Amino acid sequence: MAMDGYRGFLGLLVSALLVGFLSVIFTLVWVLHYREGLGWDGTALEFNWHPVLVVTGFVFIQGIAIIVYRLPWTWKCSKFLMKSIHAGLHAVATILAIISLVAVFDFHNTFNIPNMYSLHSWIGLTAVILYVQQLFLGFFIFLLPIAPLSLRAVLMPIHVYSGLLIFGTVIATVLMGVTEKLIFSLKDPAYSTLPPEGVFANTLGLLILVFGALIFWIVTRPQWKRPKEPNSVLLQPNGGAPEGVESAMAINFGSMGKSDSELNNEAEARKRNVVFDEAAQRSTM
């Protein structure tokens, strides 16, 4: 099935993938070049996993999971397959986000740094909790065929809105985190003097913001929405004809019976007219 505005969609999709990939690369360059690398020993090297995993999983992979239904090459795939891919990508993002939190708490506890005192930490942890809740509700309500259709219909708008709200919250939280890290880390030269690391990390923040904007634009265009699958035909439990077919056949047969009776009446009327005509001719003779 052809997509309206396919070229525009393809251009925005390539742009989103490019910007998202650059965001991941910029994060790696930031921690490897400016922040001394990665490790898992409770030091700042372990903390550096936090931005890497958040940008990779909670931003980039989550963004791809949001727009996976919009890819026209997947419209011929079954809805269950696409639901599984959608849920799988979100599950990977969840795992990476949780590991990133572990890295932060390990680092803070090693150096006796207070936990959960900044707005960045409040909103970030809230986003992770809501994201996990969203994943489990989506798995049990939309992926597994156990929830009634009426419940799915009621919860689907909430599911979509919540997903976009969480994604937007994650983007805002990441931007706060980048700024917070630069303020805490850049002392000489100070962040206010625009040192190379500050400019580089600010550019990273802009890339993340642009990526989020592209994802939001792609997922909110109605002409790029996955077409609804045709309604499946439900069979009668006794192995009879599909629902709706019997009633249609009954209507057709009814109309056919009605037409036959009308034809019979017309034939009888013609016969009577012929008899009357013959009688009239005999009387005149």
Coordinates of C-alpha atoms in Angstrom, one line a residue:
M1 CA 0.0 0.0 0.0
A2 CA 1.4 3.4 -1.0
M3 CA 2.1 6.0 1.6
D4 CA 1.1 9.6 1.1
G5 CA 4.1 11.9 1.1
Y6 CA 6.5 9.0 1.0
R7 CA 9.5 11.1 0.0
G8 CA 8.9 13.5 2.9
F9 CA 8.6 10.6 5.3
L10 CA 11.8 9.0 4.0
G11 CA 13.7 12.2 4.3
L12 CA 12.6 12.7 7.9
L13 CA 13.3 9.1 8.8
V14 CA 16.8 9.2 7.4
S15 CA 17.4 12.5 9.2
A16 CA 16.1 11.1 12.5
L17 CA 18.3 8.0 12.2
L18 CA 21.3 10.1 11.4
V19 CA 20.8 12.6 14.2
G20 CA 20.0 9.8 16.7
F21 CA 23.2 7.9 15.7
L22 CA 25.2 11.1 16.0
S23 CA 23.8 11.6 19.4
V24 CA 25.1 8.2 20.5
I25 CA 28.5 8.9 18.9
F26 CA 28.8 12.3 20.5
T27 CA 28.0 10.8 23.9
L28 CA 30.7 8.2 23.5
V29 CA 33.2 10.8 22.4
W30 CA 32.2 13.0 25.4
V31 CA 32.9 10.3 28.0
L32 CA 35.9 8.7 26.3
H33 CA 37.7 12.0 25.3
Y34 CA 36.6 14.5 27.9
R35 CA 35.5 12.3 30.8
E36 CA 38.4 9.8 31.0
G37 CA 36.5 6.7 29.7
L38 CA 34.3 3.9 31.0
G39 CA 34.6 1.4 33.8
W40 CA 32.7 -0.4 36.5
D41 CA 34.5 0.2 39.7
G42 CA 32.3 2.7 41.5
T43 CA 34.4 5.7 40.3
A44 CA 33.5 8.4 37.8
L45 CA 34.3 5.9 35.1
E46 CA 31.3 3.9 36.2
F47 CA 29.2 7.0 36.3
N48 CA 30.1 7.7 32.6
W49 CA 28.0 4.7 31.7
H50 CA 24.9 6.7 32.8
P51 CA 24.8 9.2 29.8
V52 CA 25.9 6.5 27.3
L53 CA 23.2 4.1 28.3
V54 CA 20.5 6.7 28.6
V55 CA 21.2 8.3 25.2
T56 CA 21.6 4.9 23.5
G57 CA 18.6 3.2 25.1
F58 CA 16.2 5.7 26.7
V59 CA 16.5 8.2 23.8
F60 CA 17.6 6.5 20.5
I61 CA 16.2 3.0 20.9
Q62 CA 13.0 4.3 22.4
G63 CA 12.5 6.8 19.6
I64 CA 12.9 3.9 17.0
A65 CA 10.4 1.8 18.9
I66 CA 7.9 4.6 18.8
I67 CA 8.0 5.0 15.0
V68 CA 8.4 1.3 14.1
Y69 CA 4.7 1.1 13.1
R70 CA 5.2 4.0 10.7
L71 CA 7.7 2.2 8.5
P72 CA 5.8 1.4 5.3
W73 CA 8.0 -1.6 4.5
T74 CA 6.5 -3.3 7.6
W75 CA 2.9 -2.8 6.7
K76 CA 2.7 -6.2 5.0
C77 CA 4.0 -7.9 8.2
S78 CA 1.6 -9.2 10.7
K79 CA 0.4 -6.9 13.4
F80 CA 1.6 -9.3 16.1
L81 CA 5.1 -9.3 14.6
M82 CA 5.2 -5.5 14.7
K83 CA 3.9 -5.5 18.3
S84 CA 6.6 -7.9 19.3
I85 CA 9.3 -5.8 17.7
H86 CA 7.8 -2.7 19.3
A87 CA 7.8 -4.3 22.8
G88 CA 11.2 -5.8 22.3
L89 CA 12.8 -2.5 21.5
H90 CA 11.2 -0.9 24.5
A91 CA 12.4 -3.8 26.7
V92 CA 16.0 -3.2 25.5
A93 CA 15.6 0.5 26.3
T94 CA 14.2 -0.4 29.8
I95 CA 17.2 -2.7 30.6
L96 CA 19.7 0.0 29.5
A97 CA 17.9 2.6 31.5
I98 CA 17.9 0.5 34.7
I99 CA 21.6 -0.3 34.3
S100 CA 22.3 3.4 33.9
L101 CA 20.6 4.1 37.2
V102 CA 22.6 1.4 38.9
A103 CA 25.8 3.1 37.7
V104 CA 24.7 6.4 39.2
F105 CA 23.7 5.0 42.6
D106 CA 27.0 3.0 42.8
F107 CA 29.0 6.1 42.1
H108 CA 27.1 8.2 44.6
N109 CA 27.3 5.6 47.3
T110 CA 31.0 5.0 46.8
F111 CA 31.8 8.7 47.4
N112 CA 29.0 9.3 49.9
I113 CA 27.2 11.7 47.5
P114 CA 23.5 12.2 48.4
N115 CA 21.0 10.5 46.1
M116 CA 17.8 11.9 44.7
Y117 CA 18.1 15.5 45.6
S118 CA 18.1 17.2 42.2
L119 CA 15.1 17.9 39.9
H120 CA 17.0 15.9 37.2
S121 CA 17.0 12.8 39.5
W122 CA 13.4 13.2 40.5
I123 CA 12.1 13.5 37.0
G124 CA 14.5 10.8 35.7
L125 CA 13.5 8.2 38.2
T126 CA 9.8 9.0 37.6
A127 CA 10.3 8.5 33.9
V128 CA 11.9 5.1 34.4
I129 CA 9.1 3.9 36.7
L130 CA 6.4 5.1 34.3
Y131 CA 8.3 3.6 31.4
V132 CA 8.5 0.2 33.1
Q133 CA 4.8 0.4 34.0
Q134 CA 4.0 1.3 30.4
L135 CA 6.0 -1.7 29.1
F136 CA 4.2 -4.2 31.4
L137 CA 0.7 -2.8 30.7
G138 CA 1.4 -2.8 26.9
F139 CA 2.7 -6.4 27.1
F140 CA -0.3 -7.8 29.0
I141 CA -3.1 -5.7 27.4
F142 CA -2.0 -5.2 23.8
L143 CA 0.6 -7.9 23.0
L144 CA -1.0 -11.0 24.7
P145 CA -4.5 -11.8 23.3
I146 CA -6.1 -11.9 26.8
A147 CA -7.5 -8.5 27.2
P148 CA -11.0 -7.8 25.8
L149 CA -11.3 -5.6 22.8
S150 CA -13.4 -3.1 24.6
L151 CA -10.6 -2.6 27.2
R152 CA -8.0 -2.2 24.5
A153 CA -10.1 0.4 22.7
V154 CA -10.4 2.4 25.9
L155 CA -6.7 2.2 26.9
M156 CA -5.1 2.6 23.4
P157 CA -5.4 6.5 23.4
I158 CA -4.0 6.6 26.9
H159 CA -1.2 4.2 25.9
V160 CA -0.2 6.4 22.9
Y161 CA -0.4 9.6 24.9
S162 CA 1.6 8.2 27.8
G163 CA 4.3 6.9 25.5
L164 CA 4.8 10.3 23.9
L165 CA 4.7 12.0 27.3
I166 CA 7.3 9.7 28.7
F167 CA 9.5 10.2 25.6
G168 CA 9.3 14.0 25.8
T169 CA 10.0 13.8 29.6
V170 CA 13.1 11.7 28.9
I171 CA 14.4 14.3 26.4
A172 CA 13.9 17.1 28.9
T173 CA 15.6 15.1 31.7
V174 CA 18.6 14.3 29.5
L175 CA 19.1 17.9 28.7
M176 CA 18.9 18.8 32.4
G177 CA 21.4 16.0 33.1
V178 CA 23.9 17.3 30.5
T179 CA 23.7 20.8 31.9
E180 CA 24.0 19.6 35.5
K181 CA 27.1 17.5 34.7
L182 CA 28.8 20.3 32.9
I183 CA 28.1 22.7 35.8
F184 CA 29.5 20.3 38.4
S185 CA 32.5 19.1 36.3
L186 CA 33.8 22.2 34.6
K187 CA 35.6 24.4 37.1
D188 CA 38.8 25.5 35.4
P189 CA 38.0 26.6 32.8
A190 CA 34.5 27.3 34.0
Y191 CA 31.4 26.3 32.0
S192 CA 30.5 30.0 31.7
T193 CA 33.6 30.6 29.6
L194 CA 32.5 28.2 26.8
P195 CA 35.3 25.7 27.0
P196 CA 35.6 23.0 24.2
E197 CA 33.9 20.3 26.4
G198 CA 31.1 22.7 27.2
V199 CA 30.5 23.5 23.5
F200 CA 30.7 19.9 22.5
A201 CA 28.2 18.8 25.2
N202 CA 25.9 21.6 24.3
T203 CA 26.0 20.4 20.7
L204 CA 25.1 16.9 22.0
G205 CA 22.1 18.4 23.7
L206 CA 20.9 20.1 20.5
L207 CA 21.3 16.8 18.6
I208 CA 19.1 15.0 21.2
L209 CA 16.5 17.8 21.0
V210 CA 16.4 17.7 17.2
F211 CA 16.1 13.9 17.3
G212 CA 13.1 14.1 19.7
A213 CA 11.4 16.7 17.5
L214 CA 11.8 14.5 14.4
I215 CA 10.3 11.5 16.2
F216 CA 7.4 13.6 17.4
W217 CA 6.7 14.9 13.9
I218 CA 6.9 11.5 12.3
V219 CA 4.6 9.8 14.8
T220 CA 2.0 12.5 14.8
R221 CA 1.4 12.7 11.0
P222 CA -2.0 10.9 10.3
Q223 CA -1.1 10.2 6.7
W224 CA 1.9 8.1 7.8
K225 CA -0.1 5.9 10.2
R226 CA -0.1 2.2 9.6
P227 CA -3.3 1.3 7.7
K228 CA -5.9 -0.7 9.6
E229 CA -6.0 -4.3 8.8
P230 CA -9.3 -5.5 7.1
N231 CA -11.8 -6.9 9.5
S232 CA -11.4 -10.6 9.8
V233 CA -14.4 -12.9 9.0
L234 CA -15.7 -14.6 12.0
L235 CA -17.0 -18.2 11.5
Q236 CA -20.0 -19.6 13.1
P237 CA -19.2 -22.1 15.9
N238 CA -21.2 -24.9 14.1
G239 CA -19.1 -24.6 11.0
G240 CA -21.7 -22.8 9.1
A241 CA -21.3 -19.8 6.8
P242 CA -19.5 -16.7 8.0
E243 CA -21.5 -14.2 10.0
G244 CA -23.3 -11.8 7.8
V245 CA -23.2 -14.1 4.8
E246 CA -26.3 -16.0 5.8
S247 CA -28.3 -12.9 6.4
A248 CA -27.2 -11.5 3.0
M249 CA -28.2 -14.8 1.4
A250 CA -31.5 -14.7 3.1
I251 CA -32.1 -11.2 1.8
N252 CA -31.1 -12.2 -1.7
F253 CA -33.3 -15.3 -1.7
G254 CA -36.1 -13.2 -0.3
S255 CA -35.8 -10.7 -3.0
M256 CA -35.6 -13.5 -5.6
G257 CA -38.8 -15.1 -4.1
K258 CA -40.5 -11.8 -4.3
S259 CA -39.5 -11.3 -7.9
D260 CA -40.8 -14.8 -8.9
S261 CA -44.2 -14.1 -7.3
E262 CA -44.4 -10.8 -9.1
L263 CA -43.6 -12.6 -12.4
N264 CA -46.2 -15.2 -11.7
N265 CA -48.8 -12.6 -11.0
E266 CA -48.0 -10.8 -14.2
A267 CA -48.2 -14.1 -16.2
E268 CA -51.6 -14.9 -14.6
A269 CA -52.8 -11.4 -15.4
R270 CA -51.8 -11.8 -19.1
K271 CA -53.7 -15.1 -19.2
R272 CA -56.8 -13.5 -17.9
N273 CA -56.5 -10.7 -20.4
V274 CA -56.2 -13.2 -23.2
V275 CA -59.3 -15.1 -22.0
F276 CA -61.2 -11.8 -21.7
D277 CA -60.1 -10.8 -25.2
E278 CA -61.2 -14.2 -26.7
A279 CA -64.6 -13.9 -25.0
A280 CA -65.1 -10.4 -26.3
Q281 CA -64.2 -11.5 -29.8
R282 CA -66.8 -14.4 -29.6
S283 CA -69.5 -12.1 -28.4
T284 CA -68.9 -9.7 -31.3
M285 CA -69.0 -12.5 -33.8

